[in-house]
Each structure stands twice: as C-alpha cells, then as structure tokens.
Amino acid sequence: MEQQKTVVIGVSGGVAVYKALDVISRLRKANINVHVIMTKAATEFVTPLSFQSLSQNMVIHNMFEEPRAWEIQHISLAKKADLMLIAPATANIMGKVANGIADDMLSTTIMATKAPVMFAPAMNTNMYNNPIVQENMRKLKAYGYDFIEPASGRLACGDVGDGKLADTELIAERVISALYEPKDLKGLKVLVTAGPTISAIDPVRFITNRSTGKMGYAIAEEARDRGAEVVLVTGPSSLKPPFGVKVVPVNTNEEMLNAVLQEYDSCDIVIKSAAVADYKAKNYSEEKIKKGSGDLVLEFTRDSDILKTLGDRKKNQVLIGFAAESNEVLQNAKGKLSKKNLDYIVANDITSKDAGFASDSNKVTIISNKGEITSLDSMSKRLVGQKIFDLVLKHNND
Ligand code: CTP
C-alpha cells in the first residue's frame, strides 16, 4: 500500500474560510493526513475546533502557544508536509510570502517548507485585480509556487467578478493529483478530441450522436495530471472544461478538422475519442424548413475522415483512434487501425451495458499496429485513459 501523504492546509481569513472544511473532508476521504494552520483572522470566521474535528489533528493558530512537542512547530510541520495548500489565500498572506515577511505561524511555515505550495486565492474582485496583488502573484509563480485560480461569480460582498474561491472539489482533485500521479508525460504534448460533432440542417435543426465527451475528457485529465501539455478539441458537451488544459470548442466536422490540424505537427500523442459525424446535410437551408403534407427526405453527403487525414500526414506522432462497434468488434477495429495508419486502436462494443456513450465506465480492447491485443475489464473511463498511456509509454521505452 502507498504510504499515507500529509498535506498542511493554511487557512487565511476571509468569508470563504468555511469552504476549506469541505476541502479537508475530501482529502480525509482520500486517506490523506491533514494538518491545519489558521491565521488569526481566519479564526474570526470559523473556530479552530471545526477544523480540528474534521482534520482530526490539533489546529495551530498561535505561534507562541506552548509547544506540545520538543520540535519547533512551524519547522516540524514544514518538514512533515508532502504538500502545502493555502485555501483560502488572502491578498495579505500572498503579499507576505511574495515579499519575504514571516511574522506568524502560517507565513513562517510556508517559508520553511521544501514541499510544493499551492495557493487558492479568494477575495473581493477589485482587490484581486489590484495591480499590487497581481504583481505579488506573478512573483510567487516565478518562484515556483502553484496556483488554483479563483472562479468568477457573485462574491460575498455582492460584487460580480474574479476572486471566488475555486470549486472545493476541484481544489481537492488538484491536491490529490499533485500528490499521487507520476509525471511520466512531462515534456510531451497530447492532443485529445472528445464529444460529438454536429451538422446543421437549418437554423434550428441539426443531427448529431449520443457521445457525451466523457471518455475524451477523462483522457485529457489523465494526461494533464501526468504532466503533459494538453489540448482538448471538443464537440458540444455539458461537461465542465478541465482546468489546466487548452480547450478548443468546435461544432462541426470541418471545425474539428481545422482545430486538430492547427495543433497536430507539434504533438507527440494524439488520441481521437470524438464521435465524428461521417455525413453532413447536403443542402443546408438558410431558412427554417416548413412542414409539408407528405414525408420529408433529407440528403446527406460524406464529410472528412479526420483520423485518416491525420494518419496520412503522420510523422513522429503516436496516433490512437477509437472504434465504436456493435458487431465484429475486433475485426472492424483492426480494419480501421490499418486503413487510418494508426499506432493503436481502442475498440469498444457500444452494445455492452457497462460501456460506450454516456456511461462512466468503459470496457475496451486495445490493439497495437504490431498486433498486440490488450483486453481490459470494465473500468472507469479515467482508468481506461491511464491504461492507454501506460501502454504507449511502455512501448516507447521497450
Ligand atoms: N473518425 C474521424 N473522422 C470521421 C469518423 C471517425 O476522425 N469522419 C475517427 C474517430 O474519432 C475514431 C475513429 O475515427 O477515433 C473511428 O471512428 P468510428 O466512428 O468507429 O469509425 P468510422 O471510421 O466512422 O467507421 P464506421 O462509422 O463506418 O464504423
């Protein structure tokens, strides 16, 4: 079993202090040991007792409190931490660290730790946009501190704008991924396509397919967490755009083709999980088609095979396609592998109940251009992404 990790959470004062409790509870559920340091201002918003109950560790909020152990507290926590998270991070704590001021428990611990430090800022939008605060953040980034950027929205003071603490689920996800993921894709650029494409018939109607984008988004997140530079070209999807990924939204086959070609030459690994429409309406009607008394017959014309275009232009990229099949799964997938000049094809049987569109899990078989076949059990789409990269890296290192 993996050794338990320790995260030291610095809580600085602001209305968002209560949200740090949710981050702690998520980290505890992931079996992470959590220690909390609160600034004096933070204790005015929520009592240390709440943090103590959730973290199940003593909360430090007074530097001059009688030491409970022989070690000097801030040094001991600074050493213990596998990662430090400052959430919420006020302008004050960031200003102090950026300018070398260490005058309380939190600022001294941040200065004394060698562990990675992440700031999740939260404050009033005008304060956040203040050039001094922006300059301090720029400085911290240049020193190697990491940031979980705030969201935009309605703030406690009633203003609307940047400065809202990032989603707590996302903060916890970022921490967990920083602690556990191997960074074996660092230095590589990964292009992923996801979701459906659509073809408009008239101003109000279009055809599309049942793809939700779940598979491609999971692959993009996996690549990001393993250190890759990631571009996600996505058809319409209701999923949240993943943080730390360049997201290029597209609608049609043609838009997807253009977006992909823009990035293709500089990519190392390209994974086409999008369900691209093979046909588009032959005659797009500028006006809404009116109903008549009889049947309606629409004509469709062939659209580009994006993956085949990429296969034809392949240089050093590892090119991976998906094959959505309802019969003769392996045979059809192998046909696509060679026809589109791929390195791997991930075949899935879309009729299987724990696989395919909209499902959170997938059951796939990965076939390499050397004929190697890897059949996987049903697993989460994220895990499928993990297996794909494991395989690609293993072969690259062979
Ligand atoms: N693909 C593509 N462009 C298309 C159709 C498919 O780039 N016009 C890509 C998909 O992203 C996927 C792979 O090709 O990676 C296979 O897609 P799939 O829909 O299974 O196969 P098709 O080639 O469209 O063949 P068919 O629909 O006849 O099974």
Tab-separated table of C-alpha atoms and ligand atoms in Angstrom:
chain	number	residue	atom	x	y	z
A	1	MET	CA	0.000	0.000	0.000
A	2	GLU	CA	1.081	3.520	-0.793
A	3	GLN	CA	2.439	5.463	2.186
A	4	GLN	CA	-0.001	7.963	3.651
A	5	LYS	CA	0.619	11.516	2.482
A	6	THR	CA	0.467	14.632	4.608
A	7	VAL	CA	-0.990	17.911	3.493
A	8	VAL	CA	-0.653	21.070	5.557
A	9	ILE	CA	-3.521	23.429	4.863
A	10	GLY	CA	-3.016	27.096	5.590
A	11	VAL	CA	-6.300	28.885	6.143
A	12	SER	CA	-6.176	32.656	5.923
A	13	GLY	CA	-9.040	34.972	6.827
A	14	GLY	CA	-11.953	35.589	4.506
A	15	VAL	CA	-15.586	34.669	4.030
A	16	ALA	CA	-14.505	31.541	2.132
A	17	VAL	CA	-12.833	30.044	5.237
A	18	TYR	CA	-15.757	27.668	5.760
A	19	LYS	CA	-15.156	26.169	2.321
A	20	ALA	CA	-11.748	24.914	3.442
A	21	LEU	CA	-13.655	22.492	5.694
A	22	ASP	CA	-15.057	20.763	2.633
A	23	VAL	CA	-11.598	20.504	1.063
A	24	ILE	CA	-10.341	18.862	4.266
A	25	SER	CA	-13.176	16.408	4.345
A	26	ARG	CA	-12.482	15.407	0.733
A	27	LEU	CA	-8.777	14.920	1.456
A	28	ARG	CA	-9.531	12.881	4.556
A	29	LYS	CA	-11.790	10.641	2.472
A	30	ALA	CA	-8.817	10.084	0.164
A	31	ASN	CA	-6.852	8.891	3.226
A	32	ILE	CA	-4.643	11.973	3.362
A	33	ASN	CA	-3.346	13.150	6.713
A	34	VAL	CA	-4.275	16.820	7.139
A	35	HIS	CA	-2.780	19.428	9.462
A	36	VAL	CA	-4.268	22.887	9.637
A	37	ILE	CA	-2.663	26.212	10.372
A	38	MET	CA	-5.057	29.144	10.711
A	39	THR	CA	-4.211	32.810	10.710
A	40	LYS	CA	-5.699	34.878	13.499
A	41	ALA	CA	-8.131	36.473	11.036
A	42	ALA	CA	-9.294	33.030	9.851
A	43	THR	CA	-10.270	32.085	13.410
A	44	GLU	CA	-12.671	35.063	13.460
A	45	PHE	CA	-14.708	33.397	10.680
A	46	VAL	CA	-14.727	29.752	11.788
A	47	THR	CA	-13.467	28.335	15.049
A	48	PRO	CA	-10.343	26.148	15.104
A	49	LEU	CA	-12.496	23.467	16.712
A	50	SER	CA	-14.347	22.822	13.415
A	51	PHE	CA	-11.027	22.372	11.634
A	52	GLN	CA	-9.729	20.165	14.415
A	53	SER	CA	-12.796	17.923	14.269
A	54	LEU	CA	-12.542	17.413	10.520
A	55	SER	CA	-8.775	17.084	10.239
A	56	GLN	CA	-8.544	15.003	13.422
A	57	ASN	CA	-5.352	16.831	14.264
A	58	MET	CA	-4.576	19.764	16.554
A	59	VAL	CA	-5.031	23.051	14.723
A	60	ILE	CA	-2.244	25.569	15.022
A	61	HIS	CA	-3.304	29.158	15.201
A	62	ASN	CA	-0.995	30.756	17.692
A	63	MET	CA	2.743	30.805	17.097
A	64	PHE	CA	3.584	31.436	20.710
A	65	GLU	CA	1.364	28.795	22.185
A	66	GLU	CA	3.210	26.405	24.461
A	67	PRO	CA	4.839	23.824	22.144
A	68	ARG	CA	3.240	20.427	22.519
A	69	ALA	CA	6.308	18.582	21.335
A	70	TRP	CA	10.024	19.196	21.515
A	71	GLU	CA	10.142	20.190	17.866
A	72	ILE	CA	9.551	23.782	16.914
A	73	GLN	CA	6.085	23.636	15.456
A	74	HIS	CA	6.462	25.510	12.208
A	75	ILE	CA	9.624	23.649	11.312
A	76	SER	CA	8.102	20.332	12.217
A	77	LEU	CA	5.022	20.852	10.040
A	78	ALA	CA	7.087	22.326	7.232
A	79	LYS	CA	9.098	19.104	7.183
A	80	LYS	CA	6.136	16.801	7.573
A	81	ALA	CA	4.254	18.248	4.606
A	82	ASP	CA	4.223	16.441	1.270
A	83	LEU	CA	2.327	19.465	0.008
A	84	MET	CA	1.067	22.754	1.416
A	85	LEU	CA	-2.232	24.210	0.298
A	86	ILE	CA	-3.224	27.748	1.194
A	87	ALA	CA	-7.017	27.930	0.910
A	88	PRO	CA	-8.452	30.474	1.011
A	89	ALA	CA	-5.365	32.550	0.285
A	90	THR	CA	-5.874	36.229	1.019
A	91	ALA	CA	-4.051	39.153	-0.575
A	92	ASN	CA	-2.329	39.523	2.782
A	93	ILE	CA	-0.730	36.078	3.010
A	94	MET	CA	0.328	36.142	-0.645
A	95	GLY	CA	1.750	39.637	-0.175
A	96	LYS	CA	3.720	38.495	2.843
A	97	VAL	CA	5.242	35.447	1.170
A	98	ALA	CA	5.982	37.303	-2.064
A	99	ASN	CA	7.897	39.900	-0.069
A	100	GLY	CA	9.664	37.681	2.420
A	101	ILE	CA	7.648	38.570	5.507
A	102	ALA	CA	7.339	35.740	8.023
A	103	ASP	CA	5.586	37.005	11.121
A	104	ASP	CA	3.066	34.335	12.060
A	105	MET	CA	2.708	30.580	12.070
A	106	LEU	CA	1.386	30.305	8.521
A	107	SER	CA	3.866	32.613	6.801
A	108	THR	CA	6.817	31.056	8.642
A	109	THR	CA	5.743	27.538	7.724
A	110	ILE	CA	5.321	28.443	4.051
A	111	MET	CA	8.817	29.947	4.056
A	112	ALA	CA	10.305	26.973	5.880
A	113	THR	CA	8.845	24.169	3.789
A	114	LYS	CA	10.534	22.467	0.876
A	115	ALA	CA	7.275	20.842	-0.199
A	116	PRO	CA	5.308	22.194	-3.169
A	117	VAL	CA	2.954	25.015	-2.146
A	118	MET	CA	-0.383	25.739	-3.844
A	119	PHE	CA	-2.325	28.939	-3.329
A	120	ALA	CA	-6.089	29.031	-3.870
A	121	PRO	CA	-6.848	32.762	-3.702
A	122	ALA	CA	-10.222	34.184	-2.639
A	123	MET	CA	-11.032	37.839	-2.192
A	124	ASN	CA	-13.075	40.762	-3.438
A	125	THR	CA	-12.773	41.193	-7.171
A	126	ASN	CA	-11.323	44.719	-7.080
A	127	MET	CA	-8.752	43.555	-4.589
A	128	TYR	CA	-7.927	40.560	-6.768
A	129	ASN	CA	-7.456	42.761	-9.800
A	130	ASN	CA	-5.364	45.286	-7.888
A	131	PRO	CA	-2.005	45.513	-9.704
A	132	ILE	CA	-0.077	45.023	-6.451
A	133	VAL	CA	-1.887	41.743	-5.747
A	134	GLN	CA	-1.437	40.664	-9.369
A	135	GLU	CA	2.259	41.510	-9.192
A	136	ASN	CA	2.657	39.510	-5.972
A	137	MET	CA	1.005	36.503	-7.606
A	138	ARG	CA	3.215	36.832	-10.666
A	139	LYS	CA	6.243	36.918	-8.377
A	140	LEU	CA	5.093	33.839	-6.471
A	141	LYS	CA	4.506	31.931	-9.719
A	142	ALA	CA	8.005	32.879	-10.871
A	143	TYR	CA	9.382	31.450	-7.594
A	144	GLY	CA	7.629	28.156	-8.410
A	145	TYR	CA	4.509	28.449	-6.254
A	146	ASP	CA	1.474	26.861	-7.851
A	147	PHE	CA	-1.962	28.458	-8.111
A	148	ILE	CA	-5.505	27.146	-8.233
A	149	GLU	CA	-7.062	30.090	-9.970
A	150	PRO	CA	-10.222	31.594	-8.468
A	151	ALA	CA	-13.506	31.369	-10.299
A	152	SER	CA	-15.660	34.201	-11.486
A	153	GLY	CA	-19.057	34.775	-9.950
A	154	ARG	CA	-21.071	36.596	-7.344
A	155	LEU	CA	-18.893	37.345	-4.336
A	156	ALA	CA	-19.964	37.652	-0.723
A	157	CYS	CA	-19.836	41.459	-0.905
A	158	GLY	CA	-22.322	41.430	-3.792
A	159	ASP	CA	-19.750	42.304	-6.479
A	160	VAL	CA	-19.541	40.062	-9.503
A	161	GLY	CA	-16.165	39.110	-10.956
A	162	ASP	CA	-12.985	37.121	-10.362
A	163	GLY	CA	-11.968	36.243	-6.837
A	164	LYS	CA	-14.329	33.443	-5.835
A	165	LEU	CA	-12.503	30.505	-4.270
A	166	ALA	CA	-12.169	27.715	-6.867
A	167	ASP	CA	-14.624	24.860	-6.532
A	168	THR	CA	-13.712	22.755	-3.482
A	169	GLU	CA	-13.984	19.530	-5.462
A	170	LEU	CA	-11.516	20.910	-7.967
A	171	ILE	CA	-9.119	22.050	-5.218
A	172	ALA	CA	-9.153	18.589	-3.662
A	173	GLU	CA	-8.668	16.995	-7.088
A	174	ARG	CA	-5.672	19.214	-7.797
A	175	VAL	CA	-4.082	18.344	-4.473
A	176	ILE	CA	-4.654	14.616	-4.882
A	177	SER	CA	-3.294	14.611	-8.405
A	178	ALA	CA	-0.206	16.591	-7.377
A	179	LEU	CA	0.445	14.057	-4.601
A	180	TYR	CA	-0.058	10.802	-6.441
A	181	GLU	CA	0.235	10.996	-10.198
A	182	PRO	CA	3.555	10.011	-11.783
A	183	LYS	CA	4.729	12.841	-14.038
A	184	ASP	CA	5.741	10.484	-16.818
A	185	LEU	CA	4.155	12.531	-19.612
A	186	LYS	CA	6.080	15.678	-18.716
A	187	GLY	CA	7.560	17.359	-21.771
A	188	LEU	CA	5.040	15.707	-24.104
A	189	LYS	CA	2.187	17.413	-25.918
A	190	VAL	CA	-1.032	15.420	-26.036
A	191	LEU	CA	-3.968	16.242	-28.283
A	192	VAL	CA	-7.330	14.717	-27.413
A	193	THR	CA	-10.622	15.030	-29.262
A	194	ALA	CA	-13.893	14.416	-27.487
A	195	GLY	CA	-17.642	14.550	-27.826
A	196	PRO	CA	-19.844	14.519	-30.885
A	197	THR	CA	-19.786	16.779	-33.900
A	198	ILE	CA	-22.967	18.239	-35.272
A	199	SER	CA	-24.226	19.069	-38.724
A	200	ALA	CA	-26.845	21.768	-39.112
A	201	ILE	CA	-29.859	21.135	-41.336
A	202	ASP	CA	-31.484	24.533	-40.984
A	203	PRO	CA	-31.159	27.378	-38.420
A	204	VAL	CA	-32.956	25.365	-35.749
A	205	ARG	CA	-32.207	21.721	-36.523
A	206	PHE	CA	-29.117	19.597	-36.619
A	207	ILE	CA	-28.053	15.965	-36.487
A	208	THR	CA	-25.556	14.624	-34.019
A	209	ASN	CA	-24.915	11.463	-31.988
A	210	ARG	CA	-25.059	10.268	-28.400
A	211	SER	CA	-21.449	10.982	-27.465
A	212	THR	CA	-21.129	12.942	-24.191
A	213	GLY	CA	-17.389	13.591	-24.250
A	214	LYS	CA	-16.789	11.640	-21.008
A	215	MET	CA	-14.116	9.365	-22.480
A	216	GLY	CA	-12.093	12.169	-24.071
A	217	TYR	CA	-12.350	14.483	-21.061
A	218	ALA	CA	-11.140	11.683	-18.782
A	219	ILE	CA	-8.167	11.052	-21.090
A	220	ALA	CA	-7.319	14.769	-21.172
A	221	GLU	CA	-7.424	14.969	-17.364
A	222	GLU	CA	-5.239	11.884	-17.017
A	223	ALA	CA	-2.670	13.347	-19.431
A	224	ARG	CA	-2.693	16.678	-17.595
A	225	ASP	CA	-2.189	15.045	-14.220
A	226	ARG	CA	0.762	13.076	-15.574
A	227	GLY	CA	2.452	16.306	-16.570
A	228	ALA	CA	1.620	16.604	-20.284
A	229	GLU	CA	0.733	19.784	-22.097
A	230	VAL	CA	-2.817	19.010	-23.181
A	231	VAL	CA	-5.072	20.342	-25.920
A	232	LEU	CA	-8.672	19.148	-25.862
A	233	VAL	CA	-10.670	19.738	-29.033
A	234	THR	CA	-14.241	19.108	-28.052
A	235	GLY	CA	-17.598	18.977	-29.739
A	236	PRO	CA	-20.636	20.206	-27.776
A	237	SER	CA	-20.576	18.681	-24.290
A	238	SER	CA	-22.186	19.535	-20.973
A	239	LEU	CA	-19.041	18.546	-19.063
A	240	LYS	CA	-17.013	21.133	-17.146
A	241	PRO	CA	-13.925	22.216	-19.113
A	242	PRO	CA	-10.984	20.638	-17.274
A	243	PHE	CA	-8.574	23.052	-15.587
A	244	GLY	CA	-5.022	23.308	-16.843
A	245	VAL	CA	-5.949	22.115	-20.327
A	246	LYS	CA	-6.242	24.184	-23.512
A	247	VAL	CA	-9.868	23.615	-24.505
A	248	VAL	CA	-10.885	24.300	-28.108
A	249	PRO	CA	-14.667	24.061	-28.543
A	250	VAL	CA	-15.946	23.131	-32.004
A	251	ASN	CA	-19.267	22.152	-33.537
A	252	THR	CA	-18.799	20.625	-36.965
A	253	ASN	CA	-16.548	18.019	-38.536
A	254	GLU	CA	-14.819	20.796	-40.503
A	255	GLU	CA	-14.175	22.895	-37.380
A	256	MET	CA	-12.751	19.856	-35.604
A	257	LEU	CA	-10.514	19.046	-38.570
A	258	ASN	CA	-9.151	22.609	-38.684
A	259	ALA	CA	-8.604	22.810	-34.919
A	260	VAL	CA	-6.790	19.470	-34.899
A	261	LEU	CA	-4.576	20.328	-37.876
A	262	GLN	CA	-3.530	23.565	-36.153
A	263	GLU	CA	-2.000	21.547	-33.310
A	264	TYR	CA	-1.046	18.283	-34.991
A	265	ASP	CA	2.533	18.940	-36.091
A	266	SER	CA	3.726	19.867	-32.600
A	267	CYS	CA	2.031	16.914	-30.863
A	268	ASP	CA	3.621	13.746	-29.502
A	269	ILE	CA	0.481	11.744	-28.764
A	270	VAL	CA	-2.891	12.205	-30.467
A	271	ILE	CA	-5.994	10.434	-29.195
A	272	LYS	CA	-9.163	10.715	-31.240
A	273	SER	CA	-12.001	9.678	-28.999
A	274	ALA	CA	-14.518	12.047	-30.606
A	275	ALA	CA	-17.551	10.576	-32.309
A	276	VAL	CA	-17.171	12.465	-35.558
A	277	ALA	CA	-20.154	12.635	-37.897
A	278	ASP	CA	-19.321	10.992	-41.220
A	279	TYR	CA	-22.086	12.821	-43.059
A	280	LYS	CA	-23.355	16.371	-43.237
A	281	ALA	CA	-26.574	17.778	-44.650
A	282	LYS	CA	-26.138	18.106	-48.404
A	283	ASN	CA	-28.112	21.303	-48.672
A	284	TYR	CA	-28.174	23.480	-45.576
A	285	SER	CA	-31.389	25.506	-45.627
A	286	GLU	CA	-30.842	29.156	-44.641
A	287	GLU	CA	-34.491	29.288	-43.692
A	288	LYS	CA	-36.315	27.058	-41.294
A	289	ILE	CA	-37.723	24.108	-43.201
A	290	LYS	CA	-41.539	24.298	-43.101
A	291	LYS	CA	-43.611	21.202	-42.675
A	292	GLY	CA	-45.413	19.877	-45.749
A	293	SER	CA	-48.201	17.377	-46.006
A	294	GLY	CA	-46.020	14.428	-47.051
A	295	ASP	CA	-42.745	12.844	-45.895
A	296	LEU	CA	-39.547	14.781	-45.599
A	297	VAL	CA	-36.474	13.390	-47.340
A	298	LEU	CA	-33.103	14.810	-46.397
A	299	GLU	CA	-29.907	14.140	-48.282
A	300	PHE	CA	-26.530	13.812	-46.610
A	301	THR	CA	-23.105	13.956	-48.133
A	302	ARG	CA	-19.816	12.413	-46.919
A	303	ASP	CA	-17.658	14.566	-44.668
A	304	SER	CA	-13.917	14.241	-43.941
A	305	ASP	CA	-12.432	11.325	-42.078
A	306	ILE	CA	-10.310	13.401	-39.714
A	307	LEU	CA	-8.369	10.477	-38.304
A	308	LYS	CA	-7.484	9.179	-41.763
A	309	THR	CA	-6.198	12.645	-42.690
A	310	LEU	CA	-4.012	12.570	-39.571
A	311	GLY	CA	-2.805	9.051	-40.377
A	312	ASP	CA	-1.802	10.129	-43.883
A	313	ARG	CA	0.173	13.080	-42.504
A	314	LYS	CA	1.728	11.247	-39.562
A	315	LYS	CA	5.389	11.943	-38.788
A	316	ASN	CA	6.539	11.024	-35.279
A	317	GLN	CA	3.201	11.244	-33.509
A	318	VAL	CA	1.740	8.254	-31.723
A	319	LEU	CA	-1.738	8.161	-33.242
A	320	ILE	CA	-4.564	6.489	-31.371
A	321	GLY	CA	-8.118	6.033	-32.597
A	322	PHE	CA	-11.274	4.668	-31.063
A	323	ALA	CA	-13.585	2.233	-32.756
A	324	ALA	CA	-17.207	2.255	-31.749
A	325	GLU	CA	-18.561	-1.086	-32.877
A	326	SER	CA	-21.737	-3.011	-32.397
A	327	ASN	CA	-20.626	-6.235	-34.141
A	328	GLU	CA	-17.419	-7.974	-35.255
A	329	VAL	CA	-15.671	-5.630	-32.812
A	330	LEU	CA	-12.062	-6.775	-33.152
A	331	GLN	CA	-12.177	-7.397	-36.860
A	332	ASN	CA	-13.697	-3.986	-37.634
A	333	ALA	CA	-11.299	-2.247	-35.260
A	334	LYS	CA	-8.277	-3.900	-36.892
A	335	GLY	CA	-9.541	-2.733	-40.273
A	336	LYS	CA	-9.676	0.873	-39.047
A	337	LEU	CA	-6.220	0.558	-37.440
A	338	SER	CA	-4.573	-0.244	-40.742
A	339	LYS	CA	-6.776	1.896	-43.003
A	340	LYS	CA	-6.140	5.019	-40.917
A	341	ASN	CA	-2.425	4.280	-40.309
A	342	LEU	CA	-2.790	4.237	-36.506
A	343	ASP	CA	-0.421	3.048	-33.801
A	344	TYR	CA	-3.241	1.852	-31.566
A	345	ILE	CA	-6.968	1.481	-31.742
A	346	VAL	CA	-9.207	1.298	-28.698
A	347	ALA	CA	-12.169	-0.861	-29.589
A	348	ASN	CA	-15.354	-0.697	-27.639
A	349	ASP	CA	-18.526	-2.641	-28.024
A	350	ILE	CA	-21.182	0.040	-27.758
A	351	THR	CA	-23.916	-2.511	-27.177
A	352	SER	CA	-22.353	-3.705	-23.911
A	353	LYS	CA	-24.224	-2.346	-20.866
A	354	ASP	CA	-21.197	-1.080	-18.911
A	355	ALA	CA	-19.509	0.625	-21.838
A	356	GLY	CA	-19.962	3.184	-24.547
A	357	PHE	CA	-21.664	6.557	-24.767
A	358	ALA	CA	-22.802	8.372	-21.604
A	359	SER	CA	-21.519	5.590	-19.349
A	360	ASP	CA	-18.969	6.431	-16.651
A	361	SER	CA	-17.214	3.172	-17.322
A	362	ASN	CA	-15.930	1.513	-20.443
A	363	LYS	CA	-14.838	-1.955	-21.458
A	364	VAL	CA	-12.267	-1.819	-24.198
A	365	THR	CA	-9.707	-3.815	-26.097
A	366	ILE	CA	-6.586	-2.015	-27.220
A	367	ILE	CA	-4.937	-3.273	-30.402
A	368	SER	CA	-1.481	-2.117	-31.439
A	369	ASN	CA	-0.185	-1.899	-35.007
A	370	LYS	CA	2.199	-4.728	-34.055
A	371	GLY	CA	-0.812	-6.944	-33.480
A	372	GLU	CA	-0.634	-6.914	-29.686
A	373	ILE	CA	-4.075	-7.181	-28.125
A	374	THR	CA	-4.831	-5.946	-24.599
A	375	SER	CA	-8.330	-6.793	-23.359
A	376	LEU	CA	-9.361	-4.806	-20.318
A	377	ASP	CA	-12.164	-5.406	-17.830
A	378	SER	CA	-14.894	-2.849	-17.355
A	379	MET	CA	-13.384	0.167	-15.565
A	380	SER	CA	-13.846	3.908	-15.150
A	381	LYS	CA	-13.096	5.978	-18.226
A	382	ARG	CA	-10.295	7.686	-16.314
A	383	LEU	CA	-8.681	4.312	-15.693
A	384	VAL	CA	-9.039	3.448	-19.386
A	385	GLY	CA	-7.095	6.660	-20.077
A	386	GLN	CA	-4.439	5.559	-17.598
A	387	LYS	CA	-4.075	2.172	-19.294
A	388	ILE	CA	-3.721	3.758	-22.738
A	389	PHE	CA	-0.859	6.000	-21.599
A	390	ASP	CA	0.777	3.143	-19.650
A	391	LEU	CA	0.791	1.085	-22.832
A	392	VAL	CA	2.133	3.875	-25.045
A	393	LEU	CA	4.933	4.691	-22.596
A	394	LYS	CA	5.807	1.037	-22.097
A	395	HIS	CA	6.194	0.518	-25.848
A	396	ASN	CA	8.156	3.745	-26.245
A	397	ASN	CA	10.586	2.538	-23.601
A	398	ASP	CA	10.900	-1.013	-24.981
B	1	CTP	N1	-13.178	9.457	-37.041
B	1	CTP	C1	-12.755	10.630	-37.612
B	1	CTP	N2	-13.493	11.196	-38.620
B	1	CTP	C2	-14.641	10.617	-39.042
B	1	CTP	C3	-15.080	9.434	-38.438
B	1	CTP	C4	-14.335	8.863	-37.449
B	1	CTP	O1	-11.721	11.160	-37.223
B	1	CTP	N3	-15.334	11.197	-40.017
B	1	CTP	C5	-12.331	8.825	-36.012
B	1	CTP	C6	-12.996	8.701	-34.631
B	1	CTP	O2	-12.659	9.808	-33.830
B	1	CTP	C7	-12.419	7.413	-34.111
B	1	CTP	C8	-12.151	6.578	-35.342
B	1	CTP	O3	-12.098	7.524	-36.420
B	1	CTP	O4	-11.192	7.608	-33.472
B	1	CTP	C9	-13.164	5.543	-35.649
B	1	CTP	O5	-14.441	6.084	-35.605
B	1	CTP	P1	-15.753	5.207	-35.872
B	1	CTP	O6	-16.940	6.086	-35.832
B	1	CTP	O7	-15.702	3.990	-35.021
B	1	CTP	O8	-15.469	4.672	-37.345
B	1	CTP	P2	-15.666	5.211	-38.784
B	1	CTP	O9	-14.304	5.344	-39.391
B	1	CTP	O10	-16.551	6.396	-38.846
B	1	CTP	O11	-16.364	3.954	-39.442
B	1	CTP	P3	-17.873	3.413	-39.282
B	1	CTP	O12	-18.696	4.580	-38.775
B	1	CTP	O13	-18.217	3.004	-40.649
B	1	CTP	O14	-17.795	2.277	-38.321
